[in-house]
Structures are given as C-alpha cells and as structure tokens.
Coordinates of C-alpha atoms and ligand atoms in Angstrom, one line a residue:
M17 CA 123.4 269.9 96.2
A18 CA 120.7 268.4 93.9
K19 CA 118.7 265.6 95.3
V20 CA 119.4 262.0 94.4
K21 CA 116.2 260.3 93.4
R22 CA 116.0 256.6 94.5
A23 CA 113.2 254.1 94.3
Y24 CA 112.6 250.4 95.4
F25 CA 111.8 247.6 93.1
C26 CA 110.4 244.1 93.7
R27 CA 113.0 241.7 92.5
N28 CA 110.3 239.1 91.7
C29 CA 107.6 241.2 89.8
G30 CA 109.4 244.5 89.1
A31 CA 106.8 246.8 91.1
Q32 CA 108.2 250.1 92.3
S33 CA 107.7 251.8 95.7
P34 CA 109.1 255.1 96.9
K35 CA 110.0 253.5 100.2
W36 CA 111.1 249.9 101.3
V37 CA 108.5 247.4 102.1
G38 CA 108.6 243.8 103.5
K39 CA 106.0 242.4 101.6
C40 CA 105.3 243.2 97.9
S41 CA 101.9 244.2 97.5
S42 CA 101.7 243.5 94.1
C43 CA 103.1 240.0 93.9
G44 CA 102.9 239.0 97.5
E45 CA 106.6 238.0 98.0
W46 CA 108.4 238.8 101.1
D47 CA 112.0 240.6 101.3
T48 CA 112.2 241.1 97.6
Y49 CA 112.6 245.0 97.7
Q50 CA 116.0 246.6 96.8
E51 CA 117.0 250.2 96.3
E52 CA 118.0 251.7 93.1
I53 CA 119.3 255.2 92.2
L54 CA 116.9 256.4 89.3
E55 CA 118.6 260.0 88.7
S56 CA 121.3 262.2 90.4
N57 CA 122.6 265.7 89.5
T58 CA 125.3 263.8 87.4
A59 CA 123.1 261.8 85.4
K60 CA 122.7 263.1 81.7
S61 CA 119.2 263.9 80.5
S62 CA 120.2 263.0 77.0
G63 CA 119.9 259.5 75.9
G64 CA 117.3 257.2 75.3
Y65 CA 115.4 256.6 71.9
Q66 CA 113.8 259.7 70.4
S67 CA 111.3 258.5 67.7
S68 CA 111.4 259.7 64.2
K69 CA 107.9 260.0 63.8
T70 CA 105.8 262.9 64.5
H71 CA 102.8 262.8 66.8
Q72 CA 100.6 260.1 65.6
R73 CA 96.9 260.4 65.3
P74 CA 94.2 257.7 65.6
Q75 CA 93.9 255.8 62.5
A76 CA 91.2 253.7 61.1
L77 CA 92.2 250.1 61.4
E78 CA 91.2 249.4 57.9
E79 CA 93.7 252.1 56.6
V80 CA 96.6 250.6 58.4
E81 CA 98.9 248.7 56.0
S82 CA 99.3 245.0 56.6
S83 CA 102.0 244.6 54.2
N84 CA 105.0 245.5 56.4
L85 CA 104.0 242.9 58.8
K86 CA 105.2 240.1 56.5
R87 CA 107.5 237.6 58.1
V88 CA 110.9 237.2 57.5
G89 CA 111.5 233.5 56.7
I90 CA 114.6 232.1 58.5
K91 CA 116.6 228.9 57.4
D92 CA 116.6 227.4 60.9
T93 CA 113.6 225.4 60.8
E94 CA 113.2 224.6 64.5
L95 CA 113.5 228.5 65.5
S96 CA 111.3 229.3 62.7
R97 CA 108.6 227.0 63.7
V98 CA 108.8 227.9 67.4
L99 CA 108.2 231.7 66.3
G100 CA 105.2 230.7 64.3
G101 CA 106.8 230.6 60.9
G102 CA 109.6 233.4 60.6
I103 CA 110.4 236.5 62.2
V104 CA 107.8 239.4 62.4
P105 CA 109.3 242.9 61.6
G106 CA 109.7 245.0 64.7
S107 CA 109.0 242.1 66.9
I108 CA 111.0 241.9 70.4
V109 CA 111.9 238.3 71.2
L110 CA 113.3 237.5 74.7
F111 CA 115.6 234.5 74.5
G112 CA 116.2 233.0 78.0
G113 CA 118.0 230.4 79.4
E114 CA 120.6 229.1 82.1
P115 CA 124.2 230.1 81.6
G116 CA 126.1 227.8 79.3
I117 CA 123.0 226.2 77.9
G118 CA 123.9 227.6 74.4
K119 CA 122.0 230.9 73.9
S120 CA 124.9 232.9 72.3
T121 CA 125.8 230.0 70.2
L122 CA 122.2 229.6 68.8
M123 CA 122.1 233.4 68.3
L124 CA 125.4 233.7 66.5
Q125 CA 124.6 230.7 64.5
I126 CA 121.4 232.2 63.3
A127 CA 123.3 235.6 62.6
L128 CA 125.5 233.5 60.3
Q129 CA 123.1 231.2 58.4
E130 CA 120.9 234.1 57.4
N131 CA 123.4 235.3 54.8
N132 CA 120.7 237.5 52.9
L133 CA 120.2 239.6 55.8
K134 CA 122.3 242.4 57.4
V135 CA 122.8 241.2 61.1
L136 CA 124.0 243.3 64.2
Y137 CA 125.4 241.1 67.0
V138 CA 125.7 243.4 69.8
S139 CA 127.7 241.7 72.7
G140 CA 128.2 243.3 76.2
E141 CA 129.6 239.8 77.4
E142 CA 132.1 238.8 75.0
S143 CA 134.9 240.6 73.0
S144 CA 134.8 240.5 69.2
E145 CA 137.8 238.0 69.2
Q146 CA 135.9 235.6 71.3
I147 CA 132.7 235.8 69.1
K148 CA 134.8 235.3 66.2
M149 CA 136.4 231.9 67.8
R150 CA 132.9 230.7 68.5
A151 CA 131.9 231.7 64.9
D152 CA 134.9 229.6 63.5
R153 CA 133.4 226.6 65.2
I154 CA 130.0 227.0 63.4
D155 CA 129.8 225.8 59.8
A156 CA 128.1 228.9 58.4
A157 CA 129.3 232.3 57.2
N158 CA 127.6 235.7 56.6
P159 CA 129.6 238.6 55.0
N160 CA 126.6 240.8 56.4
C161 CA 127.2 239.8 59.9
F162 CA 128.4 242.7 62.1
V163 CA 129.8 242.5 65.6
L164 CA 129.7 245.3 68.2
N165 CA 131.1 245.6 71.6
E166 CA 128.9 248.2 73.4
T167 CA 126.8 248.3 76.4
S168 CA 125.3 251.8 76.2
T169 CA 121.8 252.2 74.5
T170 CA 122.6 255.8 73.1
L171 CA 125.5 254.3 71.3
L172 CA 123.8 251.2 70.1
F173 CA 121.0 253.5 68.6
Q174 CA 123.5 255.3 66.6
H175 CA 125.3 252.2 65.3
C176 CA 121.8 251.0 64.4
N177 CA 121.0 254.3 62.5
E178 CA 124.3 254.2 60.5
L179 CA 124.3 250.3 59.7
E180 CA 120.5 249.9 59.4
P181 CA 120.5 246.1 60.1
D182 CA 117.7 243.8 59.3
L183 CA 118.1 242.0 62.4
L184 CA 119.4 243.1 65.7
I185 CA 120.9 240.6 68.4
I186 CA 121.4 241.8 71.9
D187 CA 123.7 239.5 74.1
S188 CA 122.3 240.0 77.2
I189 CA 119.8 242.5 78.2
Q190 CA 121.5 242.3 81.6
T191 CA 124.8 244.0 80.4
I192 CA 122.9 247.0 78.5
H193 CA 122.7 250.2 80.3
T194 CA 121.1 253.7 79.5
P195 CA 122.7 256.7 80.6
K196 CA 119.3 258.0 81.4
L197 CA 119.3 256.1 84.7
E198 CA 122.0 255.9 87.3
S199 CA 121.6 252.4 88.6
A200 CA 123.9 249.5 87.6
P201 CA 123.4 247.3 84.6
G202 CA 121.4 244.5 85.4
S203 CA 119.2 246.2 87.9
I204 CA 115.5 246.1 87.5
S205 CA 115.0 249.7 86.5
Q206 CA 117.8 249.5 83.9
I207 CA 116.6 246.3 82.3
R208 CA 113.1 247.8 82.2
E209 CA 113.9 251.3 80.7
C210 CA 116.6 249.6 78.2
T211 CA 114.0 247.2 77.0
A212 CA 111.5 249.9 76.6
E213 CA 113.9 252.0 74.6
I214 CA 115.0 249.2 72.3
M215 CA 111.2 248.3 71.9
R216 CA 110.5 251.8 70.7
M217 CA 113.3 251.7 68.2
A218 CA 112.4 248.4 67.0
K219 CA 108.8 249.3 66.4
D220 CA 109.8 252.7 64.9
K221 CA 112.2 251.2 62.4
G222 CA 110.7 247.7 62.1
I223 CA 113.6 246.0 62.7
P224 CA 113.0 242.5 64.8
V225 CA 115.2 242.3 67.9
F226 CA 116.5 239.1 69.7
L227 CA 117.2 239.9 73.5
I228 CA 119.2 237.2 75.4
G229 CA 118.4 237.1 78.8
H230 CA 119.6 235.1 81.8
I231 CA 117.6 233.1 84.0
T232 CA 117.7 233.9 87.9
K233 CA 118.3 231.5 90.6
E234 CA 114.5 231.3 90.9
G235 CA 114.1 230.1 87.4
S236 CA 112.3 233.4 86.2
L237 CA 113.4 234.8 82.9
A238 CA 115.6 237.9 82.9
G239 CA 114.5 238.8 86.6
P240 CA 111.3 240.6 86.7
K241 CA 108.3 239.5 85.2
V242 CA 107.5 243.0 83.6
L243 CA 109.9 242.2 80.8
E244 CA 107.7 239.3 79.9
H245 CA 105.0 241.6 79.5
M246 CA 106.6 244.0 77.5
V247 CA 108.2 241.8 74.7
D248 CA 106.2 240.0 72.1
T249 CA 107.5 236.7 72.4
V250 CA 109.4 234.9 75.1
L251 CA 111.5 231.8 74.1
Q252 CA 113.0 229.4 76.7
F253 CA 116.2 227.5 75.8
E254 CA 116.3 224.7 78.3
G255 CA 117.8 221.2 78.6
D256 CA 120.4 219.5 80.9
R257 CA 123.8 220.6 80.3
N258 CA 125.3 217.2 80.4
H259 CA 122.8 215.9 77.8
V260 CA 123.3 217.0 74.3
Y261 CA 119.6 217.8 73.5
R262 CA 118.5 221.3 74.1
L263 CA 114.7 222.3 73.9
L264 CA 113.4 225.4 72.6
R265 CA 110.0 226.4 74.1
S266 CA 107.9 229.4 73.4
V267 CA 106.3 230.6 76.7
K268 CA 104.5 233.6 75.1
N269 CA 104.0 234.3 71.6
R270 CA 102.0 237.2 70.3
F271 CA 102.4 236.0 66.7
G272 CA 102.0 232.4 67.0
N273 CA 101.4 229.3 69.1
T274 CA 102.8 228.7 72.3
N275 CA 102.9 224.9 72.4
E276 CA 105.6 224.5 69.9
L277 CA 108.8 222.8 70.4
G278 CA 112.1 222.9 68.8
I279 CA 114.9 220.3 69.4
Y280 CA 118.6 220.9 68.8
E281 CA 121.6 218.6 69.6
M282 CA 124.8 220.4 70.7
S283 CA 127.8 219.3 68.5
G284 CA 131.2 220.4 68.1
E285 CA 129.9 222.6 65.3
G286 CA 127.3 224.6 67.1
L287 CA 123.7 223.5 67.6
R288 CA 122.3 221.0 65.1
A289 CA 118.3 220.9 64.4
V290 CA 116.9 217.4 65.3
D291 CA 114.3 216.6 62.4
N292 CA 113.0 213.2 64.0
P293 CA 113.2 213.4 67.8
S294 CA 111.3 210.2 68.3
E295 CA 114.1 208.0 66.8
L296 CA 116.6 209.7 69.0
L297 CA 114.9 209.4 72.4
I298 CA 114.2 205.8 72.1
S299 CA 117.2 203.5 72.8
N300 CA 116.5 200.6 70.7
N301 CA 116.8 197.4 72.7
D302 CA 115.9 194.3 70.7
Q303 CA 116.5 191.8 73.8
G304 CA 113.5 193.2 75.4
L305 CA 114.5 194.5 78.9
S306 CA 112.0 194.8 81.6
G307 CA 111.0 198.2 82.9
T308 CA 110.8 200.0 79.6
A309 CA 107.7 201.1 77.9
I310 CA 107.1 203.5 74.9
G311 CA 104.7 206.4 75.3
A312 CA 103.3 208.6 72.5
T313 CA 103.3 212.0 73.8
M314 CA 102.6 215.7 72.2
E315 CA 105.0 218.4 72.3
G316 CA 102.9 221.3 70.9
L317 CA 101.5 219.9 67.7
R318 CA 104.4 217.6 67.1
P319 CA 103.8 213.7 68.2
L320 CA 106.8 212.5 70.2
L321 CA 107.6 209.0 71.3
I322 CA 109.6 208.5 74.4
E323 CA 110.8 205.9 76.4
V324 CA 109.9 205.5 80.1
Q325 CA 112.0 203.4 82.4
A326 CA 111.2 202.2 85.7
L327 CA 112.9 200.2 88.4
V328 CA 110.9 198.5 91.2
S329 CA 112.9 196.6 94.0
S330 CA 112.4 195.7 97.5
A331 CA 113.0 198.6 99.9
A332 CA 116.2 198.0 101.6
Y333 CA 115.1 200.4 104.4
G334 CA 112.0 201.1 106.3
T335 CA 110.6 203.9 104.0
P336 CA 110.5 202.9 100.6
Q337 CA 111.8 205.7 97.9
R338 CA 109.9 207.1 95.1
S339 CA 112.2 208.9 92.9
S340 CA 111.3 210.3 89.2
T341 CA 113.4 212.1 86.8
G342 CA 111.6 214.0 84.0
F343 CA 107.9 213.0 85.3
D344 CA 106.0 214.6 88.1
L345 CA 106.7 212.8 91.4
R346 CA 103.1 213.4 92.7
R347 CA 101.6 211.9 89.7
L348 CA 103.8 208.8 90.0
N349 CA 102.6 208.5 93.7
M350 CA 99.1 208.6 92.5
L351 CA 99.6 206.1 89.9
L352 CA 101.1 203.7 92.4
A353 CA 98.2 204.2 94.6
V354 CA 95.8 203.2 91.8
L355 CA 97.9 200.2 90.8
E356 CA 97.7 199.4 94.6
K357 CA 94.0 200.0 95.2
R358 CA 92.5 199.0 91.9
C359 CA 94.7 196.1 90.8
G360 CA 95.9 194.8 94.0
F361 CA 99.5 195.0 93.4
K362 CA 101.5 195.3 96.6
L363 CA 103.9 198.2 95.7
G364 CA 103.9 199.8 99.3
S365 CA 107.0 198.2 100.3
K366 CA 108.9 198.7 97.2
D367 CA 111.5 201.2 96.0
V368 CA 110.1 202.8 92.6
F369 CA 112.5 204.8 90.3
L370 CA 111.2 206.3 87.0
N371 CA 113.1 208.1 84.4
I372 CA 112.3 209.5 81.1
A373 CA 115.1 208.8 78.8
G374 CA 116.9 211.6 77.0
G375 CA 116.8 213.9 79.7
I376 CA 113.5 215.5 78.7
R377 CA 110.4 216.5 80.9
V378 CA 106.9 215.2 80.1
D379 CA 103.8 216.8 81.4
D380 CA 101.3 215.1 78.9
P381 CA 99.0 213.0 81.0
A382 CA 98.8 210.5 78.0
I383 CA 102.2 209.0 79.1
D384 CA 100.4 207.7 82.4
L385 CA 99.8 204.3 80.5
A386 CA 103.4 204.2 79.6
V387 CA 104.6 204.7 83.4
V388 CA 102.3 202.2 84.4
S389 CA 103.3 199.6 82.0
A390 CA 107.1 200.2 82.8
I391 CA 106.3 199.9 86.6
M392 CA 104.4 196.5 86.1
S393 CA 107.0 195.2 83.7
S394 CA 109.9 195.8 86.2
N395 CA 107.9 194.7 89.1
A396 CA 107.0 191.4 87.4
D397 CA 110.4 191.3 85.4
I398 CA 108.6 190.6 82.3
P399 CA 109.6 192.8 79.2
V400 CA 107.1 194.8 77.5
D401 CA 106.7 193.7 73.9
T402 CA 108.9 196.1 72.0
S403 CA 106.3 196.5 69.0
V404 CA 103.8 198.0 71.6
C405 CA 103.4 201.7 72.1
L406 CA 100.8 203.3 74.6
A407 CA 98.9 206.7 75.0
G408 CA 96.4 206.8 77.6
E409 CA 95.7 209.0 80.9
V410 CA 94.9 206.8 84.1
G411 CA 92.1 208.2 86.3
L412 CA 91.8 207.7 89.9
S413 CA 89.4 204.8 89.7
G414 CA 91.6 202.8 87.2
E415 CA 89.7 204.0 84.0
I416 CA 91.9 204.7 80.9
R417 CA 90.8 208.2 79.8
P418 CA 91.0 209.4 76.2
V419 CA 93.8 211.8 75.1
T420 CA 94.0 214.6 72.6
R421 CA 95.2 214.5 69.1
V422 CA 95.2 210.5 69.2
A423 CA 95.3 210.1 65.5
Q424 CA 98.6 212.1 65.2
R425 CA 100.2 209.7 67.9
I426 CA 99.0 206.5 66.2
S427 CA 100.3 207.8 62.9
E428 CA 103.7 208.7 64.7
A429 CA 103.8 205.2 66.2
E430 CA 103.0 203.7 62.7
K431 CA 105.7 205.8 61.2
L432 CA 108.5 204.4 63.4
G433 CA 107.3 200.8 62.9
Y434 CA 105.5 200.0 65.9
K435 CA 102.9 197.1 65.4
Q436 CA 100.5 197.8 68.1
I437 CA 99.1 200.7 70.2
I438 CA 97.0 200.9 73.2
I439 CA 94.6 203.7 73.6
S440 CA 91.5 204.5 75.5
K441 CA 88.3 203.2 74.3
H442 CA 86.7 206.5 75.1
N443 CA 88.8 208.0 72.0
K444 CA 85.5 207.4 69.8
A445 CA 86.7 209.2 67.0
V446 CA 89.3 206.6 66.0
K447 CA 88.6 204.3 63.3
A448 CA 91.1 201.3 63.8
Q449 CA 90.6 200.2 60.2
D450 CA 92.2 203.6 59.1
F451 CA 95.6 202.5 60.3
K452 CA 97.7 199.6 59.3
I453 CA 98.9 199.4 63.1
T454 CA 96.7 197.3 65.3
V455 CA 94.9 199.6 67.5
H456 CA 93.8 198.3 71.0
M457 CA 91.1 200.0 72.8
V458 CA 90.9 199.6 76.6
G459 CA 88.5 200.9 79.3
K460 CA 90.3 199.8 82.4
I461 CA 94.0 199.5 83.6
E462 CA 93.4 195.9 84.2
E463 CA 92.5 195.2 80.7
C464 CA 95.6 196.9 79.7
I465 CA 97.7 194.7 81.9
K466 CA 96.2 191.7 80.8
L467 CA 96.8 192.5 77.2
M468 CA 100.4 193.3 77.8
F469 CA 101.3 190.6 80.3
G470 CA 98.7 187.9 79.8
Ligands
TYD27 P1 126.9 229.5 75.2 O1 126.2 229.8 73.8 O2 128.3 230.2 75.5 O3 125.9 229.5 76.3 P2 125.1 230.9 76.8 O4 125.3 232.0 75.9 O5 123.8 230.2 77.0 O6 125.7 231.0 78.4 O7 127.2 228.1 75.1 C1 128.5 227.5 75.5 C2 128.6 226.0 75.7 O8 128.4 225.3 74.4 C3 129.9 225.7 76.0 O9 129.8 224.8 77.2 C4 130.5 225.2 74.8 C5 129.4 224.6 74.1 N1 129.6 224.6 72.6 C6 129.6 223.3 71.8 O10 129.6 222.2 72.4 N2 129.9 223.4 70.6 C7 129.9 224.5 69.9 O11 130.2 224.4 68.7 C8 130.0 225.7 70.6 C9 130.3 226.9 69.8 C10 129.4 225.8 72.0
MG28 MG1 126.4 233.9 76.3

C-alpha cells in the first residue's frame, strides 16, 4: 500500500511542518496547526496548470514590452479608483469580506456592467439559477457574461482555454479545489495551491482575475496570510450589515495607492456608488442639537466630512462608562484625560458615549478636535454652531497639532457650505485669504473651546 503524505499547516500564517507543533515557529501563535493530506495513492498526478510558454531565459528589462500592461478601464468609478485606475491584465485581486456583505453582488455587477468585456463568472457557491436571480435585480446586462458552476481547477482552466475571457471572477477561492491535492476544499494547502495555479494561468494568458475570499472568525482575509503575499492586490469590503453603506478598501496594491476608499450604498438594485459621501454622512440638523460636531477627515486621498456625536451624562453607577463606536476607545480616554487635566473639566464622574454617524470607522487623528467639541457641547448642553467644521489633532499637553492635507479638508468644508473651520496654528502653509471660508487657527485646546462656546 502506498504511503499517504500528510503535513501540518498553521491556520494563522500558513506555515508548513512535517509534524504537529503546539506553537507556530513562524508567527508565534499557539494551537493553530492542523493536519492535511497532501497526496495519497489515489491522487491523480494530472491537473494543475501547465504553462504554454517554453523555458524562459533572462531578458533585459529594457527589452520587455510594457504595452501589454495597459490597464483596462472599468465603468465602476469607485472600484476603478481603489484599484489605482482600472484593472491590470494578468493581475490577481483578492476580494475579501464577511458573509452577506455583498461581495458576490459587487462582482456580478462588475461582470454585467462591463459589456465590452467577455467575463467568466465561476461560482462554487451558487447555482446558475441563483446567479440569474441576482442578475435580474441588478440594472445592467452583458451578453458576454458567462457563468460556470465548477469547483475543480483542471476543468476551470479547460473552460478558460475554450472561452478565452477578458476577465475571470471566482466566487469563492474556498470552494475551489485542485485534483493534485487530497485535502478538502477550503483547507490551507488547497487554497494555496489553487491560488498558485490560477496565478500561473493569469500571468501566462494575461487574464485579470478577481478571487472572492471569505473572512475568518479572526478577521483575517481568506484564512492564511500566505494568500495576501501571493496576490497582487487585496481589497476588503466592509461595513455594518445593518447599515446601507459599504466601504471598499485596498489593503495591498502592487499597482496603486493603498489608502483609497470606495463607498457604496446597498439598494434594492444592487450596489450604487456614492459620489459625494460627505453629504450623506452628515445628518442636517438645523435646530442645532448639543453634542454633535463636524470633523474634516481624509480617507485615502479623499476628504470626507463626518459627524461626531457625543453624550455626556452623570454616571448612574459607581464606575462611569465610556463607550465609543467608530472611534478608538483608548484615544477617547486620552482626550477625556486631556480635557480634565488641561482644561479643568470634571468628566471623571460622567458617562461618555461617542458615535461616528453613518456606521463608519475613523482612525484619522484629525477628528480629535471634533470629538473634543462634541463632548464639551454635550457636557455644557450648548450646541456647536452648525456652520463650524474642525480639523486638528489634540496632543497630551492640550496643544492642537497640525494635520496632513489641510488645504483639501478646508476646500471640502467650503464646498459643503461651512462658514468657518478651526485648524491648528502650526499648519503654516495655509493662507486663510485663499479661501472664502473663515479659517481660525488655534494653538491650544482652551482657545478652541473659547472660540466655540465663548
Ligand atoms: P451577497 O453578495 O450574497 O454577499 P456575499 O457574497 O458577500 O456573501 O450579498 C447579499 C446581501 O445583499 C443580501 O443580504 C441581500 C442584499 N442585496 C440587496 O440588498 N440588494 C440587491 O440588489 C442584492 C443583489 C442583494
Ligand atoms: Mg457570495
């Protein structure tokens, strides 16, 4: 009887070991190794992808033609921008997100919108009828969009050879398997081998591929990190399933900027690109409610105005509560400590709740000033002037620190009709006379509070 070849793989980083170990020597995680069968006597040696190119020799870089790297423009403006301006031929894009967030919807929508491209949509998750039902909801049609229910890479490559698509979409990498390996679809060795085969095919034929990947419980993309190293671009689709907005982020991009952000709205007819997010993220309250302030942040290269809401109330129980949604809780605690120590506000016995409107998460320190203003406004029950917008980082000694790309933030606030903006006085490059909006430059948090609440 032939021997069965087994190996152990780390679920976290994908490292391989011939025997089980408790602690991964590669990533340091405990108890992540699991056994997988690599080869048995029944395994077929055929399968995989055989390159049509004969042996390649080293080539002078100058002689390599660059013409075949022209990007394919796509109609979806948000995805196009996040990718860095269209799809690069032969590139592999890993598209990850939690179940039900809309990955299949977005990919099918792209397949249907690109009616000048021949698209092959391979699904191992849904039947062709189910895909058709989804396609009927989306307001686009592409006579050159083909669907295929297939999970074996060998057959997949055969169909690719026959059809010669311009774009290949695989939903999802966890359902695809290669007959070369014995382990179950979705296991680390399968995911890794399938991606490697698909990658060879994509680079060989110049077909761009979108791979949909599920996010694991730990929140990492498609299981092991190895996948992220192999592919050219990693996109992440995130958002709260209970909110309509979805954010498309690029985590890694060999062909573009990684700080770009795309915003979509989930509607009854698929996903709609949101062109002017600032207008949507701000709930226009004319009455002037206390506890809200507008901050000018940047998401990638795009300025975005967001609404910060705070509620400060006397603590009903011994230990005051601090809770925050969409903003780092430790940073909130730090800002409260600064307000207490530098400005003498007694917030130690108060409950503080903070929320970023629209269900988005902000890491930009420039919204510190808006957070502080929202807290002060709620504490004193005095509304912040609705024509004021803020952009500044608060330091530990209560100083207002400068922020990046301040001119863009000011222009965005001006565009949306704000009359005043408060920034740090250390943003030296800003010339207030260049803008129609009144630019206040402050150095200390006390000055900002005085300016806003008198
Ligand atoms: P789906 O693309 O199946 O998610 P994923 O592939 O990431 O698991 O998205 C499913 C959700 O999207 C589902 O809850 C229904 C919703 N949806 C709409 O709201 N409008 C639509 O037009 C479509 C097609 C889906
Ligand atoms: Mg899906």
